[in-house]
Amino acid sequence: MAEKQIDMVLIPDLEITENNSEKWMYHSQAIAVNMSNRMEELGMTQRALAEKMNCTQQYVSKVLKGRENLSLETLCKIENALGIKIL
């Protein structure tokens, strides 16, 4: 009986995960908008931001499209480079 209860608990979690599999993209897009706004305020180019983040301009471009699943390390680099709070 315990096995059935465990299975019943896990099934709803799987359904939630499937239904929300792209929720991270909403957050990525919101971060991209904040980044873009701050870059505009600072007059900062993608290349300049990339240098501050120690990454490529191409990666910054991907992030600014709002479709990149960002790591905590990357989020911290963005915060430090732009002087904004994300987390």
PDB file of N, CA and C in Angstrom:
ATOM      1  N   MET A   1       0.825  -1.200   0.000  1.00  0.00           N
ATOM      2  CA  MET A   1       0.000   0.000   0.000  1.00  0.00           C
ATOM      3  C   MET A   1       0.866   1.259   0.000  1.00  0.00           C
ATOM      4  N   ALA A   2       1.957   1.199   0.696  1.00  0.00           N
ATOM      5  CA  ALA A   2       2.856   2.356   0.717  1.00  0.00           C
ATOM      6  C   ALA A   2       3.354   2.683  -0.685  1.00  0.00           C
ATOM      7  N   GLU A   3       3.610   1.669  -1.499  1.00  0.00           N
ATOM      8  CA  GLU A   3       4.076   1.910  -2.857  1.00  0.00           C
ATOM      9  C   GLU A   3       3.040   2.670  -3.667  1.00  0.00           C
ATOM     10  N   LYS A   4       1.779   2.313  -3.516  1.00  0.00           N
ATOM     11  CA  LYS A   4       0.722   3.011  -4.247  1.00  0.00           C
ATOM     12  C   LYS A   4       0.646   4.466  -3.816  1.00  0.00           C
ATOM     13  N   GLN A   5       0.811   4.719  -2.538  1.00  0.00           N
ATOM     14  CA  GLN A   5       0.759   6.101  -2.059  1.00  0.00           C
ATOM     15  C   GLN A   5       1.928   6.912  -2.620  1.00  0.00           C
ATOM     16  N   ILE A   6       3.082   6.303  -2.660  1.00  0.00           N
ATOM     17  CA  ILE A   6       4.237   7.001  -3.220  1.00  0.00           C
ATOM     18  C   ILE A   6       3.990   7.303  -4.696  1.00  0.00           C
ATOM     19  N   ASP A   7       3.491   6.315  -5.432  1.00  0.00           N
ATOM     20  CA  ASP A   7       3.202   6.526  -6.852  1.00  0.00           C
ATOM     21  C   ASP A   7       2.192   7.642  -7.039  1.00  0.00           C
ATOM     22  N   MET A   8       1.178   7.695  -6.219  1.00  0.00           N
ATOM     23  CA  MET A   8       0.149   8.721  -6.353  1.00  0.00           C
ATOM     24  C   MET A   8       0.719  10.098  -6.052  1.00  0.00           C
ATOM     25  N   VAL A   9       1.677  10.163  -5.148  1.00  0.00           N
ATOM     26  CA  VAL A   9       2.300  11.442  -4.838  1.00  0.00           C
ATOM     27  C   VAL A   9       3.191  11.887  -5.990  1.00  0.00           C
ATOM     28  N   LEU A  10       3.903  10.964  -6.602  1.00  0.00           N
ATOM     29  CA  LEU A  10       4.822  11.321  -7.679  1.00  0.00           C
ATOM     30  C   LEU A  10       4.116  11.694  -8.974  1.00  0.00           C
ATOM     31  N   ILE A  11       3.003  11.090  -9.270  1.00  0.00           N
ATOM     32  CA  ILE A  11       2.296  11.357 -10.528  1.00  0.00           C
ATOM     33  C   ILE A  11       1.874  12.819 -10.653  1.00  0.00           C
ATOM     34  N   PRO A  12       1.252  13.420  -9.635  1.00  0.00           N
ATOM     35  CA  PRO A  12       0.901  14.842  -9.792  1.00  0.00           C
ATOM     36  C   PRO A  12       2.134  15.719 -10.006  1.00  0.00           C
ATOM     37  N   ASP A  13       3.255  15.409  -9.353  1.00  0.00           N
ATOM     38  CA  ASP A  13       4.474  16.183  -9.547  1.00  0.00           C
ATOM     39  C   ASP A  13       4.939  16.096 -10.994  1.00  0.00           C
ATOM     40  N   LEU A  14       4.850  14.926 -11.584  1.00  0.00           N
ATOM     41  CA  LEU A  14       5.234  14.770 -12.987  1.00  0.00           C
ATOM     42  C   LEU A  14       4.321  15.578 -13.889  1.00  0.00           C
ATOM     43  N   GLU A  15       3.043  15.592 -13.597  1.00  0.00           N
ATOM     44  CA  GLU A  15       2.100  16.363 -14.405  1.00  0.00           C
ATOM     45  C   GLU A  15       2.407  17.856 -14.306  1.00  0.00           C
ATOM     46  N   ILE A  16       2.724  18.313 -13.117  1.00  0.00           N
ATOM     47  CA  ILE A  16       3.055  19.724 -12.928  1.00  0.00           C
ATOM     48  C   ILE A  16       4.304  20.063 -13.731  1.00  0.00           C
ATOM     49  N   THR A  17       5.298  19.198 -13.671  1.00  0.00           N
ATOM     50  CA  THR A  17       6.539  19.442 -14.402  1.00  0.00           C
ATOM     51  C   THR A  17       6.276  19.509 -15.900  1.00  0.00           C
ATOM     52  N   GLU A  18       5.477  18.585 -16.417  1.00  0.00           N
ATOM     53  CA  GLU A  18       5.183  18.587 -17.847  1.00  0.00           C
ATOM     54  C   GLU A  18       4.430  19.845 -18.258  1.00  0.00           C
ATOM     55  N   ASN A  19       3.468  20.264 -17.444  1.00  0.00           N
ATOM     56  CA  ASN A  19       2.674  21.442 -17.777  1.00  0.00           C
ATOM     57  C   ASN A  19       3.481  22.735 -17.667  1.00  0.00           C
ATOM     58  N   ASN A  20       4.504  22.723 -16.845  1.00  0.00           N
ATOM     59  CA  ASN A  20       5.278  23.945 -16.607  1.00  0.00           C
ATOM     60  C   ASN A  20       6.695  23.824 -17.140  1.00  0.00           C
ATOM     61  N   SER A  21       6.904  22.969 -18.118  1.00  0.00           N
ATOM     62  CA  SER A  21       8.268  22.694 -18.580  1.00  0.00           C
ATOM     63  C   SER A  21       8.965  23.921 -19.153  1.00  0.00           C
ATOM     64  N   GLU A  22       8.231  24.909 -19.571  1.00  0.00           N
ATOM     65  CA  GLU A  22       8.869  26.095 -20.138  1.00  0.00           C
ATOM     66  C   GLU A  22       8.659  27.349 -19.293  1.00  0.00           C
ATOM     67  N   LYS A  23       8.286  27.178 -18.033  1.00  0.00           N
ATOM     68  CA  LYS A  23       8.105  28.343 -17.161  1.00  0.00           C
ATOM     69  C   LYS A  23       9.401  29.109 -16.962  1.00  0.00           C
ATOM     70  N   TRP A  24      10.533  28.394 -17.022  1.00  0.00           N
ATOM     71  CA  TRP A  24      11.813  29.075 -16.866  1.00  0.00           C
ATOM     72  C   TRP A  24      12.002  30.125 -17.944  1.00  0.00           C
ATOM     73  N   MET A  25      11.388  29.901 -19.115  1.00  0.00           N
ATOM     74  CA  MET A  25      11.558  30.847 -20.219  1.00  0.00           C
ATOM     75  C   MET A  25      10.916  32.197 -19.886  1.00  0.00           C
ATOM     76  N   TYR A  26       9.824  32.183 -19.153  1.00  0.00           N
ATOM     77  CA  TYR A  26       9.194  33.441 -18.719  1.00  0.00           C
ATOM     78  C   TYR A  26      10.202  34.250 -17.911  1.00  0.00           C
ATOM     79  N   HIS A  27      10.897  33.581 -16.990  1.00  0.00           N
ATOM     80  CA  HIS A  27      11.885  34.273 -16.159  1.00  0.00           C
ATOM     81  C   HIS A  27      13.062  34.749 -17.008  1.00  0.00           C
ATOM     82  N   SER A  28      13.480  33.928 -17.939  1.00  0.00           N
ATOM     83  CA  SER A  28      14.584  34.297 -18.821  1.00  0.00           C
ATOM     84  C   SER A  28      14.246  35.552 -19.624  1.00  0.00           C
ATOM     85  N   GLN A  29      13.014  35.623 -20.100  1.00  0.00           N
ATOM     86  CA  GLN A  29      12.589  36.788 -20.880  1.00  0.00           C
ATOM     87  C   GLN A  29      12.517  38.040 -20.006  1.00  0.00           C
ATOM     88  N   ALA A  30      12.047  37.886 -18.777  1.00  0.00           N
ATOM     89  CA  ALA A  30      11.980  39.030 -17.859  1.00  0.00           C
ATOM     90  C   ALA A  30      13.383  39.536 -17.534  1.00  0.00           C
ATOM     91  N   ILE A  31      14.315  38.627 -17.336  1.00  0.00           N
ATOM     92  CA  ILE A  31      15.702  39.010 -17.071  1.00  0.00           C
ATOM     93  C   ILE A  31      16.285  39.727 -18.286  1.00  0.00           C
ATOM     94  N   ALA A  32      15.996  39.219 -19.473  1.00  0.00           N
ATOM     95  CA  ALA A  32      16.493  39.834 -20.705  1.00  0.00           C
ATOM     96  C   ALA A  32      15.993  41.268 -20.846  1.00  0.00           C
ATOM     97  N   VAL A  33      14.739  41.505 -20.520  1.00  0.00           N
ATOM     98  CA  VAL A  33      14.179  42.858 -20.591  1.00  0.00           C
ATOM     99  C   VAL A  33      14.889  43.768 -19.594  1.00  0.00           C
ATOM    100  N   ASN A  34      15.081  43.286 -18.359  1.00  0.00           N
ATOM    101  CA  ASN A  34      15.777  44.090 -17.351  1.00  0.00           C
ATOM    102  C   ASN A  34      17.205  44.393 -17.782  1.00  0.00           C
ATOM    103  N   MET A  35      17.872  43.394 -18.341  1.00  0.00           N
ATOM    104  CA  MET A  35      19.243  43.592 -18.826  1.00  0.00           C
ATOM    105  C   MET A  35      19.280  44.647 -19.924  1.00  0.00           C
ATOM    106  N   SER A  36      18.389  44.507 -20.880  1.00  0.00           N
ATOM    107  CA  SER A  36      18.354  45.431 -22.009  1.00  0.00           C
ATOM    108  C   SER A  36      18.100  46.864 -21.548  1.00  0.00           C
ATOM    109  N   ASN A  37      17.157  47.024 -20.639  1.00  0.00           N
ATOM    110  CA  ASN A  37      16.851  48.355 -20.105  1.00  0.00           C
ATOM    111  C   ASN A  37      18.058  48.951 -19.398  1.00  0.00           C
ATOM    112  N   ARG A  38      18.730  48.142 -18.591  1.00  0.00           N
ATOM    113  CA  ARG A  38      19.886  48.637 -17.847  1.00  0.00           C
ATOM    114  C   ARG A  38      21.050  48.960 -18.787  1.00  0.00           C
ATOM    115  N   MET A  39      21.231  48.106 -19.787  1.00  0.00           N
ATOM    116  CA  MET A  39      22.291  48.380 -20.765  1.00  0.00           C
ATOM    117  C   MET A  39      22.037  49.700 -21.477  1.00  0.00           C
ATOM    118  N   GLU A  40      20.784  49.960 -21.799  1.00  0.00           N
ATOM    119  CA  GLU A  40      20.435  51.225 -22.454  1.00  0.00           C
ATOM    120  C   GLU A  40      20.721  52.401 -21.529  1.00  0.00           C
ATOM    121  N   GLU A  41      20.345  52.265 -20.249  1.00  0.00           N
ATOM    122  CA  GLU A  41      20.626  53.325 -19.267  1.00  0.00           C
ATOM    123  C   GLU A  41      22.109  53.626 -19.192  1.00  0.00           C
ATOM    124  N   LEU A  42      22.921  52.577 -19.234  1.00  0.00           N
ATOM    125  CA  LEU A  42      24.371  52.731 -19.099  1.00  0.00           C
ATOM    126  C   LEU A  42      25.066  53.033 -20.426  1.00  0.00           C
ATOM    127  N   GLY A  43      24.323  52.936 -21.525  1.00  0.00           N
ATOM    128  CA  GLY A  43      24.937  53.105 -22.840  1.00  0.00           C
ATOM    129  C   GLY A  43      25.925  51.987 -23.132  1.00  0.00           C
ATOM    130  N   MET A  44      25.627  50.798 -22.662  1.00  0.00           N
ATOM    131  CA  MET A  44      26.533  49.661 -22.773  1.00  0.00           C
ATOM    132  C   MET A  44      26.176  48.780 -23.963  1.00  0.00           C
ATOM    133  N   THR A  45      27.177  48.374 -24.699  1.00  0.00           N
ATOM    134  CA  THR A  45      26.977  47.468 -25.828  1.00  0.00           C
ATOM    135  C   THR A  45      27.037  46.018 -25.346  1.00  0.00           C
ATOM    136  N   GLN A  46      26.594  45.126 -26.216  1.00  0.00           N
ATOM    137  CA  GLN A  46      26.700  43.700 -25.916  1.00  0.00           C
ATOM    138  C   GLN A  46      28.158  43.298 -25.733  1.00  0.00           C
ATOM    139  N   ARG A  47      29.009  43.846 -26.563  1.00  0.00           N
ATOM    140  CA  ARG A  47      30.438  43.518 -26.471  1.00  0.00           C
ATOM    141  C   ARG A  47      31.017  43.960 -25.122  1.00  0.00           C
ATOM    142  N   ALA A  48      30.651  45.154 -24.673  1.00  0.00           N
ATOM    143  CA  ALA A  48      31.149  45.656 -23.391  1.00  0.00           C
ATOM    144  C   ALA A  48      30.631  44.796 -22.234  1.00  0.00           C
ATOM    145  N   LEU A  49      29.363  44.392 -22.323  1.00  0.00           N
ATOM    146  CA  LEU A  49      28.802  43.530 -21.281  1.00  0.00           C
ATOM    147  C   LEU A  49      29.503  42.178 -21.282  1.00  0.00           C
ATOM    148  N   ALA A  50      29.754  41.648 -22.452  1.00  0.00           N
ATOM    149  CA  ALA A  50      30.448  40.365 -22.561  1.00  0.00           C
ATOM    150  C   ALA A  50      31.832  40.436 -21.903  1.00  0.00           C
ATOM    151  N   GLU A  51      32.532  41.527 -22.121  1.00  0.00           N
ATOM    152  CA  GLU A  51      33.852  41.692 -21.502  1.00  0.00           C
ATOM    153  C   GLU A  51      33.742  41.708 -19.990  1.00  0.00           C
ATOM    154  N   LYS A  52      32.752  42.411 -19.462  1.00  0.00           N
ATOM    155  CA  LYS A  52      32.559  42.471 -18.012  1.00  0.00           C
ATOM    156  C   LYS A  52      32.157  41.116 -17.428  1.00  0.00           C
ATOM    157  N   MET A  53      31.422  40.336 -18.217  1.00  0.00           N
ATOM    158  CA  MET A  53      30.962  39.023 -17.754  1.00  0.00           C
ATOM    159  C   MET A  53      31.963  37.920 -18.067  1.00  0.00           C
ATOM    160  N   ASN A  54      33.012  38.245 -18.802  1.00  0.00           N
ATOM    161  CA  ASN A  54      34.014  37.274 -19.226  1.00  0.00           C
ATOM    162  C   ASN A  54      33.382  36.150 -20.055  1.00  0.00           C
ATOM    163  N   CYS A  55      32.625  36.560 -21.060  1.00  0.00           N
ATOM    164  CA  CYS A  55      32.002  35.611 -21.987  1.00  0.00           C
ATOM    165  C   CYS A  55      32.020  36.235 -23.375  1.00  0.00           C
ATOM    166  N   THR A  56      31.406  35.577 -24.327  1.00  0.00           N
ATOM    167  CA  THR A  56      31.402  36.108 -25.695  1.00  0.00           C
ATOM    168  C   THR A  56      30.198  37.016 -25.930  1.00  0.00           C
ATOM    169  N   GLN A  57      30.338  37.877 -26.918  1.00  0.00           N
ATOM    170  CA  GLN A  57      29.223  38.734 -27.314  1.00  0.00           C
ATOM    171  C   GLN A  57      28.079  37.878 -27.834  1.00  0.00           C
ATOM    172  N   GLN A  58      28.395  36.766 -28.467  1.00  0.00           N
ATOM    173  CA  GLN A  58      27.362  35.867 -28.990  1.00  0.00           C
ATOM    174  C   GLN A  58      26.517  35.289 -27.853  1.00  0.00           C
ATOM    175  N   TYR A  59      27.161  34.963 -26.725  1.00  0.00           N
ATOM    176  CA  TYR A  59      26.410  34.440 -25.585  1.00  0.00           C
ATOM    177  C   TYR A  59      25.495  35.517 -25.010  1.00  0.00           C
ATOM    178  N   VAL A  60      26.000  36.733 -24.893  1.00  0.00           N
ATOM    179  CA  VAL A  60      25.174  37.843 -24.404  1.00  0.00           C
ATOM    180  C   VAL A  60      23.964  38.016 -25.316  1.00  0.00           C
ATOM    181  N   SER A  61      24.170  37.924 -26.612  1.00  0.00           N
ATOM    182  CA  SER A  61      23.076  38.033 -27.566  1.00  0.00           C
ATOM    183  C   SER A  61      22.016  36.961 -27.322  1.00  0.00           C
ATOM    184  N   LYS A  62      22.453  35.732 -27.074  1.00  0.00           N
ATOM    185  CA  LYS A  62      21.519  34.635 -26.773  1.00  0.00           C
ATOM    186  C   LYS A  62      20.710  34.935 -25.510  1.00  0.00           C
ATOM    187  N   VAL A  63      21.398  35.415 -24.486  1.00  0.00           N
ATOM    188  CA  VAL A  63      20.729  35.731 -23.217  1.00  0.00           C
ATOM    189  C   VAL A  63      19.695  36.832 -23.433  1.00  0.00           C
ATOM    190  N   LEU A  64      20.036  37.842 -24.214  1.00  0.00           N
ATOM    191  CA  LEU A  64      19.132  38.959 -24.452  1.00  0.00           C
ATOM    192  C   LEU A  64      17.920  38.583 -25.310  1.00  0.00           C
ATOM    193  N   LYS A  65      17.966  37.437 -25.945  1.00  0.00           N
ATOM    194  CA  LYS A  65      16.803  36.945 -26.684  1.00  0.00           C
ATOM    195  C   LYS A  65      15.788  36.299 -25.743  1.00  0.00           C
ATOM    196  N   GLY A  66      16.184  36.047 -24.488  1.00  0.00           N
ATOM    197  CA  GLY A  66      15.256  35.520 -23.488  1.00  0.00           C
ATOM    198  C   GLY A  66      14.922  34.055 -23.648  1.00  0.00           C
ATOM    199  N   ARG A  67      15.803  33.311 -24.268  1.00  0.00           N
ATOM    200  CA  ARG A  67      15.552  31.880 -24.469  1.00  0.00           C
ATOM    201  C   ARG A  67      16.676  31.014 -23.908  1.00  0.00           C
ATOM    202  N   GLU A  68      17.469  31.591 -23.015  1.00  0.00           N
ATOM    203  CA  GLU A  68      18.607  30.871 -22.452  1.00  0.00           C
ATOM    204  C   GLU A  68      18.287  30.491 -21.004  1.00  0.00           C
ATOM    205  N   ASN A  69      18.500  29.226 -20.671  1.00  0.00           N
ATOM    206  CA  ASN A  69      18.295  28.745 -19.308  1.00  0.00           C
ATOM    207  C   ASN A  69      19.553  29.105 -18.521  1.00  0.00           C
ATOM    208  N   LEU A  70      19.462  30.151 -17.716  1.00  0.00           N
ATOM    209  CA  LEU A  70      20.623  30.751 -17.082  1.00  0.00           C
ATOM    210  C   LEU A  70      21.025  30.035 -15.795  1.00  0.00           C
ATOM    211  N   SER A  71      22.327  29.864 -15.614  1.00  0.00           N
ATOM    212  CA  SER A  71      22.844  29.277 -14.382  1.00  0.00           C
ATOM    213  C   SER A  71      22.932  30.360 -13.305  1.00  0.00           C
ATOM    214  N   LEU A  72      23.082  29.929 -12.079  1.00  0.00           N
ATOM    215  CA  LEU A  72      23.263  30.886 -10.982  1.00  0.00           C
ATOM    216  C   LEU A  72      24.542  31.695 -11.184  1.00  0.00           C
ATOM    217  N   GLU A  73      25.568  31.048 -11.693  1.00  0.00           N
ATOM    218  CA  GLU A  73      26.824  31.742 -11.966  1.00  0.00           C
ATOM    219  C   GLU A  73      26.609  32.868 -12.974  1.00  0.00           C
ATOM    220  N   THR A  74      25.878  32.573 -14.038  1.00  0.00           N
ATOM    221  CA  THR A  74      25.607  33.590 -15.056  1.00  0.00           C
ATOM    222  C   THR A  74      24.765  34.721 -14.489  1.00  0.00           C
ATOM    223  N   LEU A  75      23.765  34.378 -13.688  1.00  0.00           N
ATOM    224  CA  LEU A  75      22.934  35.413 -13.065  1.00  0.00           C
ATOM    225  C   LEU A  75      23.781  36.342 -12.203  1.00  0.00           C
ATOM    226  N   CYS A  76      24.716  35.789 -11.458  1.00  0.00           N
ATOM    227  CA  CYS A  76      25.603  36.615 -10.628  1.00  0.00           C
ATOM    228  C   CYS A  76      26.491  37.509 -11.485  1.00  0.00           C
ATOM    229  N   LYS A  77      26.979  36.973 -12.597  1.00  0.00           N
ATOM    230  CA  LYS A  77      27.805  37.780 -13.503  1.00  0.00           C
ATOM    231  C   LYS A  77      27.009  38.942 -14.080  1.00  0.00           C
ATOM    232  N   ILE A  78      25.756  38.679 -14.430  1.00  0.00           N
ATOM    233  CA  ILE A  78      24.886  39.745 -14.957  1.00  0.00           C
ATOM    234  C   ILE A  78      24.670  40.812 -13.893  1.00  0.00           C
ATOM    235  N   GLU A  79      24.352  40.376 -12.685  1.00  0.00           N
ATOM    236  CA  GLU A  79      24.132  41.322 -11.588  1.00  0.00           C
ATOM    237  C   GLU A  79      25.352  42.217 -11.376  1.00  0.00           C
ATOM    238  N   ASN A  80      26.524  41.602 -11.323  1.00  0.00           N
ATOM    239  CA  ASN A  80      27.756  42.360 -11.073  1.00  0.00           C
ATOM    240  C   ASN A  80      28.093  43.296 -12.225  1.00  0.00           C
ATOM    241  N   ALA A  81      27.915  42.824 -13.443  1.00  0.00           N
ATOM    242  CA  ALA A  81      28.280  43.627 -14.609  1.00  0.00           C
ATOM    243  C   ALA A  81      27.359  44.819 -14.805  1.00  0.00           C
ATOM    244  N   LEU A  82      26.087  44.646 -14.464  1.00  0.00           N
ATOM    245  CA  LEU A  82      25.106  45.713 -14.711  1.00  0.00           C
ATOM    246  C   LEU A  82      24.692  46.465 -13.444  1.00  0.00           C
ATOM    247  N   GLY A  83      25.141  45.989 -12.300  1.00  0.00           N
ATOM    248  CA  GLY A  83      24.757  46.652 -11.052  1.00  0.00           C
ATOM    249  C   GLY A  83      23.279  46.564 -10.760  1.00  0.00           C
ATOM    250  N   ILE A  84      22.689  45.411 -11.081  1.00  0.00           N
ATOM    251  CA  ILE A  84      21.263  45.188 -10.815  1.00  0.00           C
ATOM    252  C   ILE A  84      21.118  43.960  -9.942  1.00  0.00           C
ATOM    253  N   LYS A  85      19.939  43.815  -9.360  1.00  0.00           N
ATOM    254  CA  LYS A  85      19.618  42.650  -8.524  1.00  0.00           C
ATOM    255  C   LYS A  85      18.620  41.796  -9.257  1.00  0.00           C
ATOM    256  N   ILE A  86      18.960  40.532  -9.482  1.00  0.00           N
ATOM    257  CA  ILE A  86      18.061  39.593 -10.124  1.00  0.00           C
ATOM    258  C   ILE A  86      17.509  38.603  -9.108  1.00  0.00           C
ATOM    259  N   LEU A  87      18.403  38.104  -8.267  1.00  0.00           N
ATOM    260  CA  LEU A  87      18.012  37.118  -7.257  1.00  0.00           C
ATOM    261  C   LEU A  87      17.690  37.779  -5.934  1.00  0.00           C
TER     262      LEU A  87
END
